[in-house]
Coordinates of N, CA, C and O in Angstrom, one line a residue:
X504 N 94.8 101.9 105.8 CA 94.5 102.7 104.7 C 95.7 103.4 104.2 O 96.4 104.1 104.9
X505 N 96.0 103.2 102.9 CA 97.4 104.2 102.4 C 97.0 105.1 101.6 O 96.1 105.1 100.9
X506 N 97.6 105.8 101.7 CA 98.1 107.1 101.2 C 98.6 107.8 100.4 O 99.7 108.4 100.6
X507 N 97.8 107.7 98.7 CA 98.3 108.1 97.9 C 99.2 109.5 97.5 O 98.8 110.4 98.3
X508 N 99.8 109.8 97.0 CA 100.5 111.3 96.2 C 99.7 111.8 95.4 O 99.1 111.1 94.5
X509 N 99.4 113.3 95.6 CA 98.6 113.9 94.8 C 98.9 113.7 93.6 O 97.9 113.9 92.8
X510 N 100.4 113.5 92.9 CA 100.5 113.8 91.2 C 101.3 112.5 91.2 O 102.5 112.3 91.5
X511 N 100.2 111.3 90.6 CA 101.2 109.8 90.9 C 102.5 110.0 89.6 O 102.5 110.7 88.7
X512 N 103.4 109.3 89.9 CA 104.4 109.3 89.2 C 104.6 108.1 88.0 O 104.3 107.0 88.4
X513 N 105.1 108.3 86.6 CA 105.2 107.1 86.0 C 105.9 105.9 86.3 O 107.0 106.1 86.9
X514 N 105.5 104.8 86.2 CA 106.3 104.2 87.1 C 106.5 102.9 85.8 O 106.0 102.9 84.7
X515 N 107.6 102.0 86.2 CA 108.6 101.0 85.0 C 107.4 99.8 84.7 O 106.8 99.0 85.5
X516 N 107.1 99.9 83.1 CA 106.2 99.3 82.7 C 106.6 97.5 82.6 O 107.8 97.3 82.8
X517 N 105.9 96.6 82.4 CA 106.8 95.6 81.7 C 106.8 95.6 80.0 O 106.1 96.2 79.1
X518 N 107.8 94.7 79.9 CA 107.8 95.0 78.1 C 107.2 94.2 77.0 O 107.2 94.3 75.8
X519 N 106.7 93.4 78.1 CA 105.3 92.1 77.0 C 104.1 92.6 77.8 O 104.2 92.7 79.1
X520 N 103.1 93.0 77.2 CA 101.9 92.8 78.2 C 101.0 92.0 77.3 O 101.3 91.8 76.1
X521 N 99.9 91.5 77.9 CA 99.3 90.8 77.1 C 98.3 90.8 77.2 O 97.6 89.9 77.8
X522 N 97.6 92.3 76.6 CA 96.2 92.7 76.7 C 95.2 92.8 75.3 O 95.6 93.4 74.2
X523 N 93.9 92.4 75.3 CA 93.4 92.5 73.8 C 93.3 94.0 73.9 O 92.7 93.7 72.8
X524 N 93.2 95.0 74.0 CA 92.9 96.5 74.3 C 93.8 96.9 73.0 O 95.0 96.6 72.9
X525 N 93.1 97.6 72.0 CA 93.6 98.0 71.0 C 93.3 99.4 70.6 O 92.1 99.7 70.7
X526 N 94.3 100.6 70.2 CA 94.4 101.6 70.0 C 93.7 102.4 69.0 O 94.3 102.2 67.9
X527 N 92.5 103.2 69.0 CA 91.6 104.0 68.0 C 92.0 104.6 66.9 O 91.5 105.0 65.9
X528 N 93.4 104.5 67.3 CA 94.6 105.5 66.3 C 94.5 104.4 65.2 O 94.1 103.3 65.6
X529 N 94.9 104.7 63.6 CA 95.5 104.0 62.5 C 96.5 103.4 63.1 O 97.2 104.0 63.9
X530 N 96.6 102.4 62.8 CA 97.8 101.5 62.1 C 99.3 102.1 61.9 O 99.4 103.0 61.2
X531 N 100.2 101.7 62.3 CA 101.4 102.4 61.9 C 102.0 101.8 60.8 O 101.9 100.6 61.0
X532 N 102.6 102.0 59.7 CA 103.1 100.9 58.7 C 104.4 101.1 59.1 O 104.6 102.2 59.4
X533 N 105.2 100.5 59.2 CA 106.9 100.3 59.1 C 107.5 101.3 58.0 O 108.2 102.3 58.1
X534 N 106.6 100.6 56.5 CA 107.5 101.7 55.4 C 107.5 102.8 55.3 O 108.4 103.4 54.6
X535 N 106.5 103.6 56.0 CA 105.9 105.2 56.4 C 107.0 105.9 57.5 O 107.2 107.1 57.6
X536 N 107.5 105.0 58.1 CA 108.7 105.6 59.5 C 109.8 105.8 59.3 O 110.4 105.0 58.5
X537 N 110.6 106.8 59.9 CA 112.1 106.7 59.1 C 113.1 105.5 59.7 O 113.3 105.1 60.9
X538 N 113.7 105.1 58.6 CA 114.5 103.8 58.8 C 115.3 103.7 60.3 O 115.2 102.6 60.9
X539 N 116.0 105.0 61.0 CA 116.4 105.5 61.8 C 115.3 105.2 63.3 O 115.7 104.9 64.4
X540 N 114.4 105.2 63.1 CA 113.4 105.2 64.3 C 112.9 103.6 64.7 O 112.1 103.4 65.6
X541 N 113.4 102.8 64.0 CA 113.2 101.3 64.1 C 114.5 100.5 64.3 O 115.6 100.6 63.8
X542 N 114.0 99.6 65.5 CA 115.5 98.8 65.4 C 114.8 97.2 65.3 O 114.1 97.1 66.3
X543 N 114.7 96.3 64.6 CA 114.6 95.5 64.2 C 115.7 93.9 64.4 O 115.4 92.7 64.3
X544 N 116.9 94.6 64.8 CA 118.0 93.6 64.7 C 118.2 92.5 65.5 O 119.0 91.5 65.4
X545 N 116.9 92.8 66.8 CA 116.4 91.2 67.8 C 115.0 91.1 67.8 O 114.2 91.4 68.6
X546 N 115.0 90.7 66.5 CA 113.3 90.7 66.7 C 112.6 90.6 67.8 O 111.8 91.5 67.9
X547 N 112.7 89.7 68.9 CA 111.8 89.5 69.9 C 111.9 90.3 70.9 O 111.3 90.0 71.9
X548 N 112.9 91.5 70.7 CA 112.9 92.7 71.5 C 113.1 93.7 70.5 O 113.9 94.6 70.6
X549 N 112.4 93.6 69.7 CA 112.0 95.0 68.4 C 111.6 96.1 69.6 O 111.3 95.8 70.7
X550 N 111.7 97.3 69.1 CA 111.3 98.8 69.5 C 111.4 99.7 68.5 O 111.9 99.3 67.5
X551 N 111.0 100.8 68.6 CA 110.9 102.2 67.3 C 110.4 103.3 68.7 O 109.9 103.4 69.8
X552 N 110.7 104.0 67.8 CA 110.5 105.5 68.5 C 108.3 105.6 68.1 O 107.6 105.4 67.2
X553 N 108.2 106.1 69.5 CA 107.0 106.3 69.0 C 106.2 107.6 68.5 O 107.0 108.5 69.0
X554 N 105.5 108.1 68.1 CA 105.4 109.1 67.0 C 105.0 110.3 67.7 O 105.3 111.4 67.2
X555 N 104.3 110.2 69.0 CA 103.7 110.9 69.7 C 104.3 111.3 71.0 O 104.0 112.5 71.2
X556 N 104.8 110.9 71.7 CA 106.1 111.4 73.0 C 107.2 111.0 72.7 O 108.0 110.8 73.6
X557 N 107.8 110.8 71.3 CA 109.3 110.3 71.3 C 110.0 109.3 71.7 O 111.3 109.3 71.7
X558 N 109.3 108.2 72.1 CA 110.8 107.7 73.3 C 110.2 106.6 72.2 O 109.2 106.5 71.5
X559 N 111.7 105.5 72.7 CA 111.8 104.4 72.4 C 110.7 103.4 73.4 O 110.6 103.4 74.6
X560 N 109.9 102.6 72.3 CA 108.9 102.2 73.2 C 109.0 100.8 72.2 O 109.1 100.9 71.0
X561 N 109.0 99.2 73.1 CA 109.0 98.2 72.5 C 107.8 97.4 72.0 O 106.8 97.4 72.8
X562 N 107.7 96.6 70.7 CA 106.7 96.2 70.0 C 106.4 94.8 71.0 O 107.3 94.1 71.6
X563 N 105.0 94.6 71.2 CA 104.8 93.1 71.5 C 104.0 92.6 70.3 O 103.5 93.3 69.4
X564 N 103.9 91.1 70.8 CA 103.0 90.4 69.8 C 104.0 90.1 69.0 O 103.3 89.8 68.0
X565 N 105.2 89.8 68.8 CA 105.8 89.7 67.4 C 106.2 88.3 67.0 O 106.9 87.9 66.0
X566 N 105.6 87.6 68.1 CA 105.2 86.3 67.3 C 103.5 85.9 67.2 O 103.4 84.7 66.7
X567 N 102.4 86.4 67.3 CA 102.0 86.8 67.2 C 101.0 87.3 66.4 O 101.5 88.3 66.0
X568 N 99.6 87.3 65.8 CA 98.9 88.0 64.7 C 99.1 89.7 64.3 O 99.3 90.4 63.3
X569 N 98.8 89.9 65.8 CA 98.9 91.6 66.1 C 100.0 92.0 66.8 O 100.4 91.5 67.9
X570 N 100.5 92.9 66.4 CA 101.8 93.8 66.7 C 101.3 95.1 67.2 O 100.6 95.9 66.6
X571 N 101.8 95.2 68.5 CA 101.6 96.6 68.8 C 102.2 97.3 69.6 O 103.0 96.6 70.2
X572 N 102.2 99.0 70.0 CA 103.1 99.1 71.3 C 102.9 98.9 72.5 O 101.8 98.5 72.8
X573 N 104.0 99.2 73.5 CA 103.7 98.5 74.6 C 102.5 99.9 75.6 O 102.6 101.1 75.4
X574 N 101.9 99.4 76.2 CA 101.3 100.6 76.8 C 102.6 101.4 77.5 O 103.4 100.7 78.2
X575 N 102.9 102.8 77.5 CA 103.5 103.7 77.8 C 103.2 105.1 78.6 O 102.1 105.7 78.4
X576 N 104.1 105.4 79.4 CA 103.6 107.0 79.8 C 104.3 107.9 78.4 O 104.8 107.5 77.3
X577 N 104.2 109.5 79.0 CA 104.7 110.1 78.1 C 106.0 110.5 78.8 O 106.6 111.2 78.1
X578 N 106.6 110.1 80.1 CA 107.6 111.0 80.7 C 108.6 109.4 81.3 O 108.5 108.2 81.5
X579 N 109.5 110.5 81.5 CA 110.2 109.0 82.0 C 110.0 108.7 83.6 O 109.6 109.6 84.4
X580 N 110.2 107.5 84.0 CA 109.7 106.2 85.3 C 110.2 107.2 86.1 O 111.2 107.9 85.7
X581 N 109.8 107.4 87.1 CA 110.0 107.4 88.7 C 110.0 108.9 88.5 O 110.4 109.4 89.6
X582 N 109.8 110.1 87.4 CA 110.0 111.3 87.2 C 109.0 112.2 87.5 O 108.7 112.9 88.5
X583 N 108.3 112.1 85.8 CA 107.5 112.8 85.1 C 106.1 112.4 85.7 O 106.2 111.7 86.7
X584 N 105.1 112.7 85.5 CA 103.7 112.9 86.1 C 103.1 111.5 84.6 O 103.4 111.6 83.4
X585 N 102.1 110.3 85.6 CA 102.0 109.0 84.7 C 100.8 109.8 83.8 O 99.6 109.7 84.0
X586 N 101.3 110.2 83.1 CA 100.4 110.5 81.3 C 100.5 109.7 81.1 O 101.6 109.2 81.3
X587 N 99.5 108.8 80.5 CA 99.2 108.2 79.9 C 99.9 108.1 78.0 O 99.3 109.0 77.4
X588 N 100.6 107.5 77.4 CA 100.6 108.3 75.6 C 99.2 107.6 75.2 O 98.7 106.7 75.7
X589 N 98.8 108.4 74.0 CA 97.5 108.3 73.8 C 97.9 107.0 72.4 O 96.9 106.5 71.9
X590 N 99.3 106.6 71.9 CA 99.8 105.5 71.2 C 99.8 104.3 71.7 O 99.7 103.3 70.9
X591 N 99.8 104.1 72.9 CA 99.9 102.9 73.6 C 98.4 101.9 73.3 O 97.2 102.1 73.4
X592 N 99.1 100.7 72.9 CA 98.5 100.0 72.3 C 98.2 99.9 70.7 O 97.3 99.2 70.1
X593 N 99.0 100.8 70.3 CA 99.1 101.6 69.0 C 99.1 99.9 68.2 O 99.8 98.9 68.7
X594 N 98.1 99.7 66.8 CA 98.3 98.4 65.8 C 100.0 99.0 65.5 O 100.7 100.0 65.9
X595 N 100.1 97.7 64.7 CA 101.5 98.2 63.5 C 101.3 97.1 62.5 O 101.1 95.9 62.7
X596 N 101.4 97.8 61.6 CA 102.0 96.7 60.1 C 103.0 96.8 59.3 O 103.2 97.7 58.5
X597 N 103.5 95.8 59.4 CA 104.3 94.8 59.0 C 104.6 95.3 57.7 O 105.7 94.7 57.5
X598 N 104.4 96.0 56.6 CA 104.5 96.1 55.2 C 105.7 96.1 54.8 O 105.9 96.7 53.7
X599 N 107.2 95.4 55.6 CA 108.2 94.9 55.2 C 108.6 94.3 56.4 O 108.4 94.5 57.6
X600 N 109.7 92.9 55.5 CA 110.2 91.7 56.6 C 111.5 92.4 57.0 O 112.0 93.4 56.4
X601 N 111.8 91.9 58.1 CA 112.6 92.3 58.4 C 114.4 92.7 57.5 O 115.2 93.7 57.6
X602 N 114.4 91.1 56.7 CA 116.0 91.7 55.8 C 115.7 92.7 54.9 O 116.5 93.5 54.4
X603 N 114.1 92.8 54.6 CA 114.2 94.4 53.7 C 114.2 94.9 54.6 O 115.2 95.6 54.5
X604 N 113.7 95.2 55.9 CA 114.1 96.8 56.9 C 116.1 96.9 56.7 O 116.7 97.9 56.3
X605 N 116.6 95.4 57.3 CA 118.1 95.7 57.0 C 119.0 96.3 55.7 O 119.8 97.2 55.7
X606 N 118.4 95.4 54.6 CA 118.5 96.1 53.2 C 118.6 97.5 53.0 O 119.6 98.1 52.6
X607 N 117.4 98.2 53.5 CA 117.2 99.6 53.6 C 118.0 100.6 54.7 O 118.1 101.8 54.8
X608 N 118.5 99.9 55.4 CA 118.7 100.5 56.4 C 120.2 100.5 55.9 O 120.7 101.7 56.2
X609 N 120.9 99.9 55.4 CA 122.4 99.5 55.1 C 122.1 100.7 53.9 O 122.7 101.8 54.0
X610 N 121.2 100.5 52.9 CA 121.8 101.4 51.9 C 121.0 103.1 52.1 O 120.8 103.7 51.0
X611 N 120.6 103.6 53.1 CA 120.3 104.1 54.1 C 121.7 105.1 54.7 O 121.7 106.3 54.7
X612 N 122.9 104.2 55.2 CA 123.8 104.6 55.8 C 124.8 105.0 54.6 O 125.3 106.1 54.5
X613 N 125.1 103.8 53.8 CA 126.0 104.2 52.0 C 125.5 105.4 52.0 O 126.3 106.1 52.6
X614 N 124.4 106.0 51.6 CA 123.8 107.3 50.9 C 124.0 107.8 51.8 O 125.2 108.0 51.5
X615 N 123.8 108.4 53.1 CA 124.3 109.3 54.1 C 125.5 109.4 54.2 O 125.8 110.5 54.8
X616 N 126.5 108.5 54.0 CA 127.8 108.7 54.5 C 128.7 109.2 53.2 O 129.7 109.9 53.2
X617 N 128.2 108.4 52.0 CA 128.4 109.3 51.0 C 128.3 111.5 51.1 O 129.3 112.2 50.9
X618 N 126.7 111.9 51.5 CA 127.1 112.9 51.7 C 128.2 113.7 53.0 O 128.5 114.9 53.3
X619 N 128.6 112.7 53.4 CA 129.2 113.2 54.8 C 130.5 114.6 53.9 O 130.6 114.5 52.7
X620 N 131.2 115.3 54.5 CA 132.3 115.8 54.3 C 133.4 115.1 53.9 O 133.7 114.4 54.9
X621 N 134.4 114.7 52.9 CA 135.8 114.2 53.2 C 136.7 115.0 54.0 O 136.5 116.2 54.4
X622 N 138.1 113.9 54.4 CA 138.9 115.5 54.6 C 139.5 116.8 53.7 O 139.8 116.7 52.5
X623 N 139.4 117.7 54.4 CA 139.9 118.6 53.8 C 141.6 118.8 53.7 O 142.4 119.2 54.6
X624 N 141.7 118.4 52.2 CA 142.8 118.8 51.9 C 143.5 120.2 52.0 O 142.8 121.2 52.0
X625 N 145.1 120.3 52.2 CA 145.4 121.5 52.8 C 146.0 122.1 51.4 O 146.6 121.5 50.6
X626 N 145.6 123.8 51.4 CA 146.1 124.2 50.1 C 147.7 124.2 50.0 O 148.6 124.3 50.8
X627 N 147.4 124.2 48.4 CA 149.1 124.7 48.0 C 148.8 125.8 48.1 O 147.8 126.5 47.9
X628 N 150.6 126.0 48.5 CA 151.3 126.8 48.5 C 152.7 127.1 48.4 O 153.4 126.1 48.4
X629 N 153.3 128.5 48.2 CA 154.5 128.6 47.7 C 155.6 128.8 48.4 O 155.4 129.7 49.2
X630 N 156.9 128.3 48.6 CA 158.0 128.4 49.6 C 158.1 129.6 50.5 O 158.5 129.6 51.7
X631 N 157.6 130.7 49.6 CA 157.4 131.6 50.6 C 156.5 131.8 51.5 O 156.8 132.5 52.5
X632 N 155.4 131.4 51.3 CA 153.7 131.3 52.4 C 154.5 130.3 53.2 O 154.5 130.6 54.4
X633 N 154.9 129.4 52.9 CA 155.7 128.1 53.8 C 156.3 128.7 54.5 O 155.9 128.7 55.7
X634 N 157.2 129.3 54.4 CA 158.2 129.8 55.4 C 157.5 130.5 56.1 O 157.7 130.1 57.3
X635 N 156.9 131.3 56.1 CA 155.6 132.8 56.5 C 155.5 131.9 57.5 O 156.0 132.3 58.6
X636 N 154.8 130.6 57.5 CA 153.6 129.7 57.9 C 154.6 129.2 59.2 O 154.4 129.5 60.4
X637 N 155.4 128.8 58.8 CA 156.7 128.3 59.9 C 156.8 129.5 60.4 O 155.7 129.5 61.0
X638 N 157.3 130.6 60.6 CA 157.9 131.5 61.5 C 156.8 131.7 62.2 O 157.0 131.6 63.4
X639 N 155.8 132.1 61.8 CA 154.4 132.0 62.8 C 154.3 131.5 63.8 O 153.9 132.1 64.8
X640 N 154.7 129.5 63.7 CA 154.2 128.8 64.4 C 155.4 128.9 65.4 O 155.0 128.3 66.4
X641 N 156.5 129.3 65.5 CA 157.4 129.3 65.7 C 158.0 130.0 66.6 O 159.1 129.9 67.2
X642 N 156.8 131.2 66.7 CA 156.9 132.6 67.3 C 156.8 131.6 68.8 O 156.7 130.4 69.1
X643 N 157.0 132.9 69.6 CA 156.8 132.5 71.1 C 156.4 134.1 71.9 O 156.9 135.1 71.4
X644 N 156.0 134.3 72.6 CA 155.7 135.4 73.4 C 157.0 136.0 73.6 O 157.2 137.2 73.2
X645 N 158.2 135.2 74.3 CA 160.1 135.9 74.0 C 160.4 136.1 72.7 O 161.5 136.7 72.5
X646 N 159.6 135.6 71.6 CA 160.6 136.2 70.4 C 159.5 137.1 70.1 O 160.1 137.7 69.1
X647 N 158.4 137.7 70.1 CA 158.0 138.5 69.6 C 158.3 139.9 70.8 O 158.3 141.1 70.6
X648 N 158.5 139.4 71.6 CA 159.1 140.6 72.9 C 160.7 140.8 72.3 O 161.2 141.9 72.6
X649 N 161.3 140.2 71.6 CA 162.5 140.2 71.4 C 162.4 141.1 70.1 O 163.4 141.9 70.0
X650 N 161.2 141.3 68.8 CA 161.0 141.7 67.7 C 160.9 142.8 67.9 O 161.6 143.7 67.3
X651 N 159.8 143.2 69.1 CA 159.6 144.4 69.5 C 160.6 145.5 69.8 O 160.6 146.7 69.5
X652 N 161.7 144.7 70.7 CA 163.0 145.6 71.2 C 163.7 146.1 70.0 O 164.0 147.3 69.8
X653 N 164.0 145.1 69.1 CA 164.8 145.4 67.9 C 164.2 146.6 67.5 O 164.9 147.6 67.6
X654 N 162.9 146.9 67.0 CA 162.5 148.0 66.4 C 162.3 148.8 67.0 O 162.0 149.7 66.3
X655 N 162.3 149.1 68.1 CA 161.9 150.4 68.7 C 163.0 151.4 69.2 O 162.8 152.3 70.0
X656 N 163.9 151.2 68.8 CA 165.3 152.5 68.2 C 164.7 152.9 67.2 O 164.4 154.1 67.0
X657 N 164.2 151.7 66.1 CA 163.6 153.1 65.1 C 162.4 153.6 65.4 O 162.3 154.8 65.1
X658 N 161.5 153.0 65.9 CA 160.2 154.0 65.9 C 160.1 154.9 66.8 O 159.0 155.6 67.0
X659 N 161.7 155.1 67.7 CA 161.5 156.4 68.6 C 162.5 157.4 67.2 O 162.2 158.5 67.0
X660 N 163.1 157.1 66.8 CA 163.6 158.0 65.6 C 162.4 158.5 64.7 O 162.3 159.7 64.6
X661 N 161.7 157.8 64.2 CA 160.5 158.3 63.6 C 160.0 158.8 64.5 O 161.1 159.4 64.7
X662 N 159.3 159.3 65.5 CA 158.4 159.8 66.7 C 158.8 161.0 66.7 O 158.0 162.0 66.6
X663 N 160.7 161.2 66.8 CA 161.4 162.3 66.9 C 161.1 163.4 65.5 O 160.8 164.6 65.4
X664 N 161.7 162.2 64.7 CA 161.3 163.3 63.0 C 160.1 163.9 62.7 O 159.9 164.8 61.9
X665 N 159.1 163.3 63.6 CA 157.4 163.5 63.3 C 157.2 165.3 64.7 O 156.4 166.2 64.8
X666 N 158.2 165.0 65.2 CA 157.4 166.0 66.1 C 158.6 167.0 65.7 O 158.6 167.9 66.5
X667 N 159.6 167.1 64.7 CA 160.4 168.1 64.5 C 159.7 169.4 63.8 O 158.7 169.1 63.0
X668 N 160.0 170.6 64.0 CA 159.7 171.5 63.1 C 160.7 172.0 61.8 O 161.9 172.2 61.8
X669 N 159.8 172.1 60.9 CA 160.5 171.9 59.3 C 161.3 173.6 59.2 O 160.6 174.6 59.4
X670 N 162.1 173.6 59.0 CA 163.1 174.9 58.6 C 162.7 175.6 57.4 O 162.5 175.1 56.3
X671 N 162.7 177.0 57.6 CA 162.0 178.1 56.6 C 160.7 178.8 56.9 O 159.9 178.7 57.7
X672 N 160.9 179.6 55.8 CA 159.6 180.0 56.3 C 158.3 179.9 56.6 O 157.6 179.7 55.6
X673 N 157.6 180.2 58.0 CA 156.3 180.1 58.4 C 155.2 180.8 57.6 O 155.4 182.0 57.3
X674 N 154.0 180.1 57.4 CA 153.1 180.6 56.3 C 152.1 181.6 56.9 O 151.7 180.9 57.8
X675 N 151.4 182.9 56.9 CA 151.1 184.0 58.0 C 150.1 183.5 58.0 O 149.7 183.1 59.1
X676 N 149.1 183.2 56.9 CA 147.9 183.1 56.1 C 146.9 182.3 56.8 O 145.7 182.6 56.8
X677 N 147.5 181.0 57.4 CA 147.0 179.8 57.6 C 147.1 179.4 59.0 O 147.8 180.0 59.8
X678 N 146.2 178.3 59.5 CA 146.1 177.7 60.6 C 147.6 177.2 61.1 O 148.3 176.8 60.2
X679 N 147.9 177.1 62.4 CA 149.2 176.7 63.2 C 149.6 175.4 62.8 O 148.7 174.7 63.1
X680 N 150.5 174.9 62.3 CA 150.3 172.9 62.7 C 150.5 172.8 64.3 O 151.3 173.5 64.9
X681 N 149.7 171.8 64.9 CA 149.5 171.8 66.0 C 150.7 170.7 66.3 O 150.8 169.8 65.5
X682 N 151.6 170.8 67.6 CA 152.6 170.1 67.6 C 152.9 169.3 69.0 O 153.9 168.8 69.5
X683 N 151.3 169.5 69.7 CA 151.4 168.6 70.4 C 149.9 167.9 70.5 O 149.7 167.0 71.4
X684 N 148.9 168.3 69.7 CA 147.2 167.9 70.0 C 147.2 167.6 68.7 O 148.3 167.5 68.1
X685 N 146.2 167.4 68.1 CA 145.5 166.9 67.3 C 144.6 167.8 66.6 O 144.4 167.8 65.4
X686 N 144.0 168.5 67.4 CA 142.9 169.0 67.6 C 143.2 170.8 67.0 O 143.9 171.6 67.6
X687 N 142.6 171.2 65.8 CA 143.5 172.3 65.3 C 143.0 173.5 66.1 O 141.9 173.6 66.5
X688 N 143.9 174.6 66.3 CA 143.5 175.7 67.0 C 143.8 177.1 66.0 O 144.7 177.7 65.4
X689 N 142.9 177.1 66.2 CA 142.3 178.9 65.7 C 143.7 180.2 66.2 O 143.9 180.5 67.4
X690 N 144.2 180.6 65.4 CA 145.0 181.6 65.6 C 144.1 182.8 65.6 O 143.0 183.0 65.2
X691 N 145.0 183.6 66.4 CA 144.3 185.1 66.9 C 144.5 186.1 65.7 O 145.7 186.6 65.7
X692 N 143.6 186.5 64.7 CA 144.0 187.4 63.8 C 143.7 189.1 64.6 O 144.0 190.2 64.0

């Protein structure tokens, strides 16, 4: 006696089955699906995405009267828990041959690739943004450590002039300039 698993697992279908069991669902038409969801290009291993769990699932019958999908889970083999898709066995019709699916499908790609982006051309600009643009690229962590040294004789001269007190007369009337905070302080009247 064996021993089943409480939550059987989906397991790898084959890809022709050959069962009269046919699906309560409508009909799927070809021209109703988007061009993108059909591959057509070996007939006798045709597939399309199917409408209801997504996956790529292949057509049998396609020689054939009736065309349909192959019975499927909803999860992938040896994974997911065997759901059944409720598509399987799904009809299909045919409402274009196959060089119109290609036809469409080619000018399909024209019209999308038309909207794609071109490249983006780089703006003009003037000798001087040029040059700007160069020195930038050009910098290095030692030359901007090197920029820094150069200027800072003067910005300790500025620092100095800023904390100097101005000669003449002090105004009695008014608040202190504060000469080392920020923060103004109330003189003692």
């Amino acid at each position: 006696m064996s021993i089943t698993a409480a939550v059987p697992t989906a397991k790898e279908r084959p890809r022709r089955t050959r069962t009269k069991r046919v699906s309560g669902l409508p009909a799927l038409k070809l021209s109703e699906l988007p061009l993108h969801h059909i591959d057509l290009r070996n007939p006798l291993k045709a597939v399309l995405v199917c409408q209801d769990c997504e996956t790529w699932v292949p057509i049998t019958g396609m020689q054939s009267k009736v065309q349909k999908l192959v019975p499927h889970h909803t999860g992938k083999a040896h994974v997911a828990a065997a759901v059944h898709c409720r598509s399987s066995n799904r009809r299909l019709e045919f409402d274009m041959t196959i060089p119109e699916w290609r036809r469409a499908l080619t000018d399909a790609v024209k019209e999308s690739s038309s909207r794609t982006a071109t490249t983006v051309l780089p703006k003009a600009f003037s000798p001087r943004t040029d040059r700007t643009l160069r020195a930038r690229a050009e910098r290095t962590p030692a030359g901007r450590l090197a920029d820094w040294n150069a200027v800072l004789s003067r910005v300790d001269v500025a620092d100095m002039n800023r904390r100097g007190v101005p000669a003449g007369d002090v105004p009695t009337e008014c608040l202190e300039v504060p000469l080392d905070t920020l923060r103004p302080q109330r003189s003692a009247r």
